[in-house]
Short mmCIF file of C-alpha atoms in Angstrom, two decimals:
data_model
loop_
_atom_site.label_atom_id
_atom_site.label_comp_id
_atom_site.label_asym_id
_atom_site.label_seq_id
_atom_site.Cartn_x
_atom_site.Cartn_y
_atom_site.Cartn_z
CA GLY A 1 -67.08 30.16 20.39
CA THR A 2 -65.97 33.72 20.69
CA GLY A 3 -62.50 32.95 22.05
CA SER A 4 -61.81 30.71 19.07
CA SER A 5 -62.86 33.41 16.72
CA ILE A 6 -60.54 36.01 18.69
CA LEU A 7 -57.71 33.73 18.19
CA SER A 8 -58.14 33.05 14.31
CA ALA A 9 -58.58 36.96 13.94
CA LEU A 10 -55.34 37.49 15.85
CA GLN A 11 -53.45 34.61 13.80
CA ASP A 12 -54.54 36.01 10.44
CA LEU A 13 -53.27 39.57 11.48
CA PHE A 14 -49.90 37.76 12.46
CA TRP A 15 -49.53 36.20 9.26
CA LEU A 16 -50.41 39.60 7.27
CA SER A 17 -48.00 41.29 9.23
CA LYS A 18 -45.38 38.92 8.62
CA SER A 19 -46.07 38.86 4.62
CA LYS A 20 -46.03 43.13 4.84
CA VAL A 21 -42.54 42.69 6.78
CA GLU A 22 -41.10 40.41 3.76
CA LYS A 23 -42.43 42.43 1.48
CA GLN A 24 -40.71 45.63 2.99
CA LEU A 25 -37.23 43.52 3.40
CA GLN A 26 -37.55 42.54 -0.38
CA ILE A 27 -37.91 46.29 -1.42
CA ILE A 28 -35.09 47.36 0.85
CA SER A 29 -32.78 44.56 -0.59
CA VAL A 30 -33.64 45.73 -4.22
CA LEU A 31 -33.33 49.32 -3.42
CA GLN A 32 -29.91 48.93 -1.83
CA TRP A 33 -28.75 47.08 -4.86
CA VAL A 34 -30.15 49.88 -7.24
CA LEU A 35 -28.34 52.42 -5.14
CA THR A 36 -24.88 50.56 -5.17
CA PHE A 37 -25.27 50.02 -9.08
CA LEU A 38 -26.02 53.75 -9.57
CA ILE A 39 -23.88 55.85 -7.12
CA MET A 40 -21.67 53.70 -4.48
CA GLY A 41 -18.56 54.10 -6.62
CA VAL A 42 -18.95 57.78 -6.74
CA ALA A 43 -20.22 58.30 -3.14
CA CYS A 44 -17.21 56.33 -1.83
CA THR A 45 -14.79 58.05 -3.98
CA LEU A 46 -15.94 61.62 -2.81
CA ILE A 47 -16.18 60.16 0.89
CA LEU A 48 -12.80 58.86 0.93
CA MET A 49 -11.57 62.34 -0.36
CA TYR A 50 -13.51 64.13 2.41
CA ILE A 51 -11.96 61.92 4.83
CA LEU A 52 -8.29 62.95 3.64
CA CYS A 53 -9.05 66.49 4.59
CA THR A 54 -10.42 65.67 8.19
CA ASP A 55 -8.75 64.67 11.06
CA CYS A 56 -9.25 60.92 10.32
CA TRP A 57 -6.88 61.23 7.33
CA ALA A 58 -4.91 58.47 8.27
CA ILE A 59 -7.79 56.01 7.92
CA ALA A 60 -8.37 57.11 4.23
CA ALA A 61 -4.60 56.95 3.43
CA LEU A 62 -4.06 53.36 4.93
CA TYR A 63 -6.95 52.32 2.61
CA LEU A 64 -5.40 53.91 -0.38
CA ALA A 65 -2.22 52.25 0.43
CA TRP A 66 -4.05 49.11 0.66
CA LEU A 67 -5.67 49.88 -2.89
CA VAL A 68 -2.10 50.52 -4.30
CA PHE A 69 -1.03 47.15 -3.07
CA ASP A 70 -4.36 45.43 -3.99
CA TRP A 71 -4.80 47.02 -7.48
CA ASN A 72 -4.17 43.93 -9.71
CA THR A 73 -6.39 41.52 -7.75
CA PRO A 74 -9.37 42.06 -9.73
CA LYS A 75 -7.50 40.82 -12.67
CA LYS A 76 -6.46 37.71 -11.10
CA GLY A 77 -9.78 36.27 -10.12
CA GLY A 78 -10.58 38.51 -7.52
CA ARG A 79 -11.54 37.83 -4.08
CA ARG A 80 -14.95 36.00 -3.70
CA SER A 81 -16.70 35.46 -0.17
CA GLN A 82 -19.19 32.57 0.18
CA TRP A 83 -20.51 34.46 3.26
CA VAL A 84 -21.22 37.64 1.40
CA ARG A 85 -22.74 35.33 -1.76
CA ASN A 86 -24.80 33.57 1.04
CA TRP A 87 -26.25 36.81 2.78
CA ALA A 88 -29.86 36.38 3.43
CA ILE A 89 -30.60 39.83 1.81
CA TRP A 90 -30.24 38.00 -1.62
CA ARG A 91 -33.02 35.57 -1.11
CA TYR A 92 -35.22 38.64 -0.58
CA PHE A 93 -33.77 40.20 -3.75
CA ARG A 94 -34.48 37.08 -5.33
CA ASP A 95 -38.17 36.73 -4.34
CA TYR A 96 -39.10 40.47 -4.96
CA PHE A 97 -39.24 39.81 -8.53
CA PRO A 98 -39.02 36.48 -8.25
CA ILE A 99 -35.91 35.42 -10.12
CA ARG A 100 -35.45 31.59 -11.21
CA LEU A 101 -32.25 29.85 -12.57
CA VAL A 102 -33.09 27.03 -15.01
CA LYS A 103 -30.59 24.46 -15.61
CA THR A 104 -30.72 22.35 -18.71
CA HIS A 105 -27.70 20.26 -18.82
CA ASN A 106 -24.73 19.29 -16.67
CA LEU A 107 -21.56 21.20 -16.86
CA LEU A 108 -18.27 19.21 -16.63
CA THR A 109 -15.91 20.38 -14.02
CA THR A 110 -13.06 19.45 -16.08
CA ARG A 111 -13.83 22.24 -18.56
CA ASN A 112 -14.01 25.80 -18.47
CA TYR A 113 -17.03 27.76 -19.67
CA ILE A 114 -17.94 31.25 -21.33
CA PHE A 115 -21.74 32.00 -20.64
CA GLY A 116 -22.95 34.34 -23.08
CA TYR A 117 -25.76 36.16 -21.03
CA HIS A 118 -28.73 37.76 -23.00
CA PRO A 119 -30.35 40.36 -22.96
CA HIS A 120 -28.68 43.11 -20.96
CA GLY A 121 -31.73 44.92 -19.56
CA ILE A 122 -31.21 48.14 -17.81
CA MET A 123 -29.15 46.58 -14.93
CA GLY A 124 -28.65 42.91 -15.64
CA LEU A 125 -30.78 42.12 -12.52
CA GLY A 126 -30.72 38.32 -13.40
CA ALA A 127 -27.15 37.98 -14.56
CA PHE A 128 -26.34 39.54 -10.69
CA CYS A 129 -28.83 37.36 -8.60
CA ASN A 130 -28.04 34.16 -10.22
CA PHE A 131 -24.31 34.31 -10.63
CA SER A 132 -23.04 36.66 -8.31
CA THR A 133 -25.05 35.14 -5.46
CA GLU A 134 -26.35 31.95 -3.99
CA ALA A 135 -29.87 32.88 -4.01
CA THR A 136 -30.88 30.95 -6.85
CA GLY A 137 -28.69 27.99 -5.78
CA VAL A 138 -26.17 28.22 -8.93
CA SER A 139 -23.48 26.10 -7.05
CA GLN A 140 -26.06 23.51 -6.12
CA LYS A 141 -27.38 23.30 -9.68
CA PHE A 142 -23.81 23.34 -11.35
CA PRO A 143 -21.47 21.70 -8.52
CA GLY A 144 -17.98 22.14 -9.12
CA ILE A 145 -18.29 25.23 -11.10
CA ARG A 146 -17.36 28.66 -9.95
CA PRO A 147 -19.16 31.57 -11.73
CA TYR A 148 -17.51 35.07 -12.54
CA LEU A 149 -19.81 37.74 -13.68
CA ALA A 150 -18.16 39.87 -15.67
CA THR A 151 -18.55 43.92 -15.77
CA LEU A 152 -16.97 46.97 -16.80
CA ALA A 153 -13.39 47.36 -15.72
CA GLY A 154 -13.94 51.00 -14.40
CA ASN A 155 -15.96 49.69 -11.59
CA PHE A 156 -12.92 48.41 -10.09
CA ARG A 157 -10.92 51.45 -9.92
CA MET A 158 -13.76 52.89 -7.67
CA PRO A 159 -12.78 52.44 -3.62
CA ILE A 160 -15.07 50.37 -1.43
CA LEU A 161 -17.29 49.45 -4.63
CA ARG A 162 -14.54 47.24 -6.20
CA ASP A 163 -14.23 45.10 -2.94
CA TYR A 164 -18.05 44.68 -2.98
CA LEU A 165 -18.11 43.57 -6.52
CA MET A 166 -15.04 41.27 -5.67
CA SER A 167 -16.67 39.55 -2.71
CA GLY A 168 -19.43 38.34 -5.02
CA GLY A 169 -17.51 36.90 -7.71
CA ILE A 170 -17.55 39.78 -10.23
CA CYS A 171 -14.61 40.31 -12.25
CA PRO A 172 -13.58 42.92 -15.03
CA VAL A 173 -14.71 42.24 -18.56
CA ASN A 174 -11.27 42.58 -19.98
CA ARG A 175 -8.74 40.48 -21.61
CA ASP A 176 -6.13 40.23 -18.78
CA SER A 177 -8.79 39.23 -16.33
CA ILE A 178 -10.46 36.59 -18.64
CA ASP A 179 -7.14 35.35 -19.74
CA TYR A 180 -6.09 34.82 -16.19
CA ILE A 181 -9.20 32.80 -15.17
CA LEU A 182 -9.32 30.66 -18.12
CA SER A 183 -5.46 29.71 -18.32
CA LYS A 184 -4.19 30.16 -14.89
CA ASN A 185 -7.12 29.12 -12.42
CA GLY A 186 -7.54 25.55 -13.06
CA SER A 187 -10.57 23.93 -14.62
CA GLY A 188 -14.41 24.37 -13.75
CA ASN A 189 -14.62 28.13 -14.24
CA ALA A 190 -17.48 29.94 -15.77
CA ILE A 191 -17.28 33.44 -17.16
CA ILE A 192 -20.43 35.41 -17.62
CA ILE A 193 -20.47 38.17 -20.19
CA VAL A 194 -23.47 40.05 -21.19
CA VAL A 195 -22.35 40.05 -24.73
CA GLY A 196 -24.72 42.89 -25.71
CA GLY A 197 -23.26 45.63 -23.15
CA ALA A 198 -24.28 49.02 -23.34
CA ALA A 199 -25.49 49.16 -26.86
CA GLU A 200 -27.97 46.62 -25.95
CA SER A 201 -29.25 48.41 -22.98
CA LEU A 202 -30.27 51.19 -25.34
CA ASN A 203 -32.95 49.30 -26.94
CA CYS A 204 -34.36 47.20 -23.95
CA THR A 205 -37.80 47.73 -23.54
CA PRO A 206 -40.74 45.83 -22.16
CA GLY A 207 -42.40 43.45 -24.59
CA LYS A 208 -39.30 43.27 -26.88
CA ASN A 209 -36.93 40.44 -27.16
CA SER A 210 -34.01 41.32 -29.26
CA VAL A 211 -30.15 40.86 -28.73
CA THR A 212 -27.18 42.81 -29.85
CA LEU A 213 -25.08 40.15 -30.86
CA LYS A 214 -24.52 39.85 -34.88
CA HIS A 215 -21.12 41.63 -35.00
CA ARG A 216 -20.21 40.52 -31.30
CA LYS A 217 -17.55 38.03 -31.93
CA GLY A 218 -14.68 38.75 -29.22
CA PHE A 219 -16.12 36.51 -26.98
CA VAL A 220 -16.04 33.32 -29.51
CA LYS A 221 -12.16 34.39 -30.19
CA LEU A 222 -11.68 34.07 -26.62
CA ALA A 223 -13.26 30.89 -26.09
CA LEU A 224 -11.38 29.68 -29.17
CA ARG A 225 -8.17 30.81 -27.68
CA HIS A 226 -8.81 29.08 -24.33
CA GLY A 227 -10.53 26.18 -25.32
CA ALA A 228 -13.38 27.06 -23.18
CA ASP A 229 -17.04 26.03 -23.98
CA LEU A 230 -19.56 28.58 -25.01
CA VAL A 231 -22.93 28.22 -23.35
CA PRO A 232 -25.93 30.51 -24.31
CA VAL A 233 -28.05 31.89 -21.70
CA TYR A 234 -31.32 33.71 -21.97
CA SER A 235 -33.29 35.56 -19.23
CA PHE A 236 -36.96 35.86 -19.98
CA GLY A 237 -38.36 38.91 -18.22
CA GLU A 238 -35.18 40.67 -17.99
CA ASN A 239 -36.52 43.61 -20.26
CA GLU A 240 -39.76 43.88 -18.11
CA VAL A 241 -38.73 45.35 -15.03
CA TYR A 242 -38.02 48.86 -16.26
CA LYS A 243 -39.55 51.25 -18.64
CA GLN A 244 -36.94 53.23 -21.21
CA VAL A 245 -37.30 56.24 -23.33
CA ILE A 246 -35.84 54.94 -26.57
CA PHE A 247 -34.13 57.52 -28.91
CA GLU A 248 -34.31 56.89 -32.52
CA GLU A 249 -31.05 56.29 -34.24
CA GLY A 250 -30.18 59.88 -35.67
CA SER A 251 -31.64 61.80 -32.90
CA TRP A 252 -29.45 63.91 -30.65
CA GLY A 253 -30.46 61.75 -27.42
CA ARG A 254 -29.05 58.76 -29.24
CA TRP A 255 -25.84 60.72 -30.24
CA VAL A 256 -25.06 61.70 -26.51
CA GLN A 257 -25.61 58.18 -25.57
CA LYS A 258 -23.30 56.70 -27.88
CA LYS A 259 -20.58 59.49 -27.11
CA PHE A 260 -20.98 58.23 -23.64
CA GLN A 261 -20.47 54.65 -24.75
CA LYS A 262 -17.67 55.10 -26.76
CA HIS A 263 -15.57 57.22 -24.30
CA ILE A 264 -16.86 56.07 -20.71
CA GLY A 265 -17.99 52.45 -21.48
CA PHE A 266 -21.51 52.76 -20.55
CA ALA A 267 -24.68 54.27 -22.01
CA PRO A 268 -26.84 56.67 -19.81
CA CYS A 269 -30.37 55.54 -20.11
CA ILE A 270 -33.40 57.42 -19.31
CA PHE A 271 -35.51 54.92 -17.39
CA HIS A 272 -37.85 54.30 -14.39
CA GLY A 273 -39.51 51.67 -12.48
CA ARG A 274 -42.20 52.05 -9.54
CA GLY A 275 -41.93 54.20 -6.46
CA LEU A 276 -41.05 53.17 -2.99
CA PHE A 277 -44.14 53.41 -1.76
CA SER A 278 -46.24 52.54 -4.36
CA SER A 279 -46.10 50.57 -7.67
CA ASN A 280 -48.50 53.31 -9.19
CA THR A 281 -45.81 55.77 -9.06
CA TRP A 282 -42.40 56.27 -10.78
CA GLY A 283 -39.22 55.74 -9.14
CA LEU A 284 -36.00 53.68 -9.21
CA LEU A 285 -37.27 50.35 -7.83
CA PRO A 286 -37.59 47.71 -10.85
CA TYR A 287 -41.28 46.26 -11.26
CA SER A 288 -41.68 42.96 -9.47
CA LYS A 289 -42.07 41.11 -12.79
CA PRO A 290 -40.58 37.30 -13.10
CA ILE A 291 -37.29 37.04 -14.37
CA THR A 292 -36.39 33.29 -15.38
CA THR A 293 -32.61 32.76 -16.69
CA VAL A 294 -32.40 29.69 -18.79
CA VAL A 295 -28.95 28.16 -19.19
CA GLY A 296 -28.45 26.25 -22.22
CA GLU A 297 -26.24 23.34 -23.71
CA PRO A 298 -22.49 23.89 -23.82
CA ILE A 299 -21.03 24.01 -27.22
CA THR A 300 -17.77 22.21 -27.56
CA ILE A 301 -14.97 24.54 -28.69
CA PRO A 302 -11.42 23.35 -29.74
CA LYS A 303 -8.29 25.18 -28.21
CA THR A 304 -6.77 27.13 -31.18
CA ASP A 305 -4.06 29.34 -30.06
CA ASN A 306 -4.54 31.61 -33.21
CA PRO A 307 -8.06 30.98 -34.27
CA SER A 308 -8.73 32.30 -38.15
CA GLN A 309 -11.51 34.73 -38.76
CA LYS A 310 -13.51 31.73 -40.67
CA GLU A 311 -13.14 29.57 -37.42
CA VAL A 312 -14.37 32.61 -35.44
CA ASP A 313 -17.30 33.27 -37.92
CA PHE A 314 -18.26 29.67 -37.85
CA TYR A 315 -18.30 29.10 -34.03
CA HIS A 316 -20.33 32.46 -33.69
CA SER A 317 -23.00 31.11 -36.17
CA VAL A 318 -23.29 27.80 -34.14
CA TYR A 319 -23.84 30.12 -31.05
CA VAL A 320 -26.34 31.89 -32.55
CA ASP A 321 -28.37 29.26 -33.89
CA SER A 322 -28.21 27.78 -30.23
CA LEU A 323 -29.50 30.77 -28.63
CA ILE A 324 -32.19 31.03 -30.82
CA LYS A 325 -33.15 27.43 -30.48
CA LEU A 326 -32.86 27.83 -26.91
CA PHE A 327 -35.50 31.03 -26.94
CA ASP A 328 -37.70 29.05 -29.15
CA LYS A 329 -37.87 26.16 -26.65
CA TYR A 330 -38.69 27.73 -23.68
CA LYS A 331 -40.65 30.94 -24.67
CA SER A 332 -43.96 29.47 -24.22
CA LYS A 333 -43.23 28.25 -21.16
CA PHE A 334 -42.58 31.76 -19.51
CA GLY A 335 -45.29 33.78 -20.96
CA LEU A 336 -44.40 34.34 -24.44
CA PRO A 337 -46.87 33.28 -27.50
CA GLU A 338 -45.09 31.01 -30.05
CA THR A 339 -45.14 33.58 -32.78
CA GLU A 340 -42.61 35.31 -30.71
CA VAL A 341 -39.55 35.60 -32.74
CA LEU A 342 -35.95 36.44 -31.10
CA GLU A 343 -34.34 39.55 -32.97
CA VAL A 344 -30.71 39.36 -33.68
CA ASN A 345 -29.06 42.58 -34.24
#
């Protein structure tokens, strides 16, 4: 009767409201991370400098003293927090796109690993969600493996930001940090290196599957020096979440980007996503496109204290072939045509 109709309408309204609330929470979770990525380091530095000039200067001074004492912690494996990695906000972050982690092979806890993550995208959203949080269940899928996402060392010179990054298991992508994790931190460690780096981010655009890898061999040499197995990782959809203005080689725009990349370590990209209140407007929020990260089969690497260039070249070619095979095997499952070819630059 009328009563049941009213009850049914109220139930529909309740579920509609719940859905809207969850969507807003997803947007907030992604927005806070984007702002963290873009401005948190500079903002925290400026705030700390301001506090030093106020009556609360002692608070800033104490933090700076702690910073000096704690300066080398990022180079020694950091200070991860399972509590932070399991925050509910990361599950909303995951569901916004959504992001998914696909395991193809088991990883032995008696070995160490270097994951090569491709492509970089604008912000490496899949790399962060999958390996710096527990939102996609990395610890359940790879039990006994501790993932360390490697990023620019400059981020760890920024107050507050450095502590926030370390809490997720993020480490500097430099030799000191990687050597420590792979040689003095036991076994079962997996360092995730976004191999293409800033150079690759300059070419990422929707519909394009290309990686900057042909001349990137440093990670292979590190693997040989430590006897760490190489694992190719490809994130389908990473390039789809932002649109970017691509400057041609030789243009003034590309010249400026390369100068920044050379001297500062990152390349400024001109990009946009969707607006905060509408997907039809421009803004900083990424588009909600699926990102599926596939972790491939590990390549067994022998330990060689002083690897020759011939050895580096050989295992680099094996790695490139494995990445291409991984891409070809899964491309049709995640929305790409069988004719799609992975471009290796």
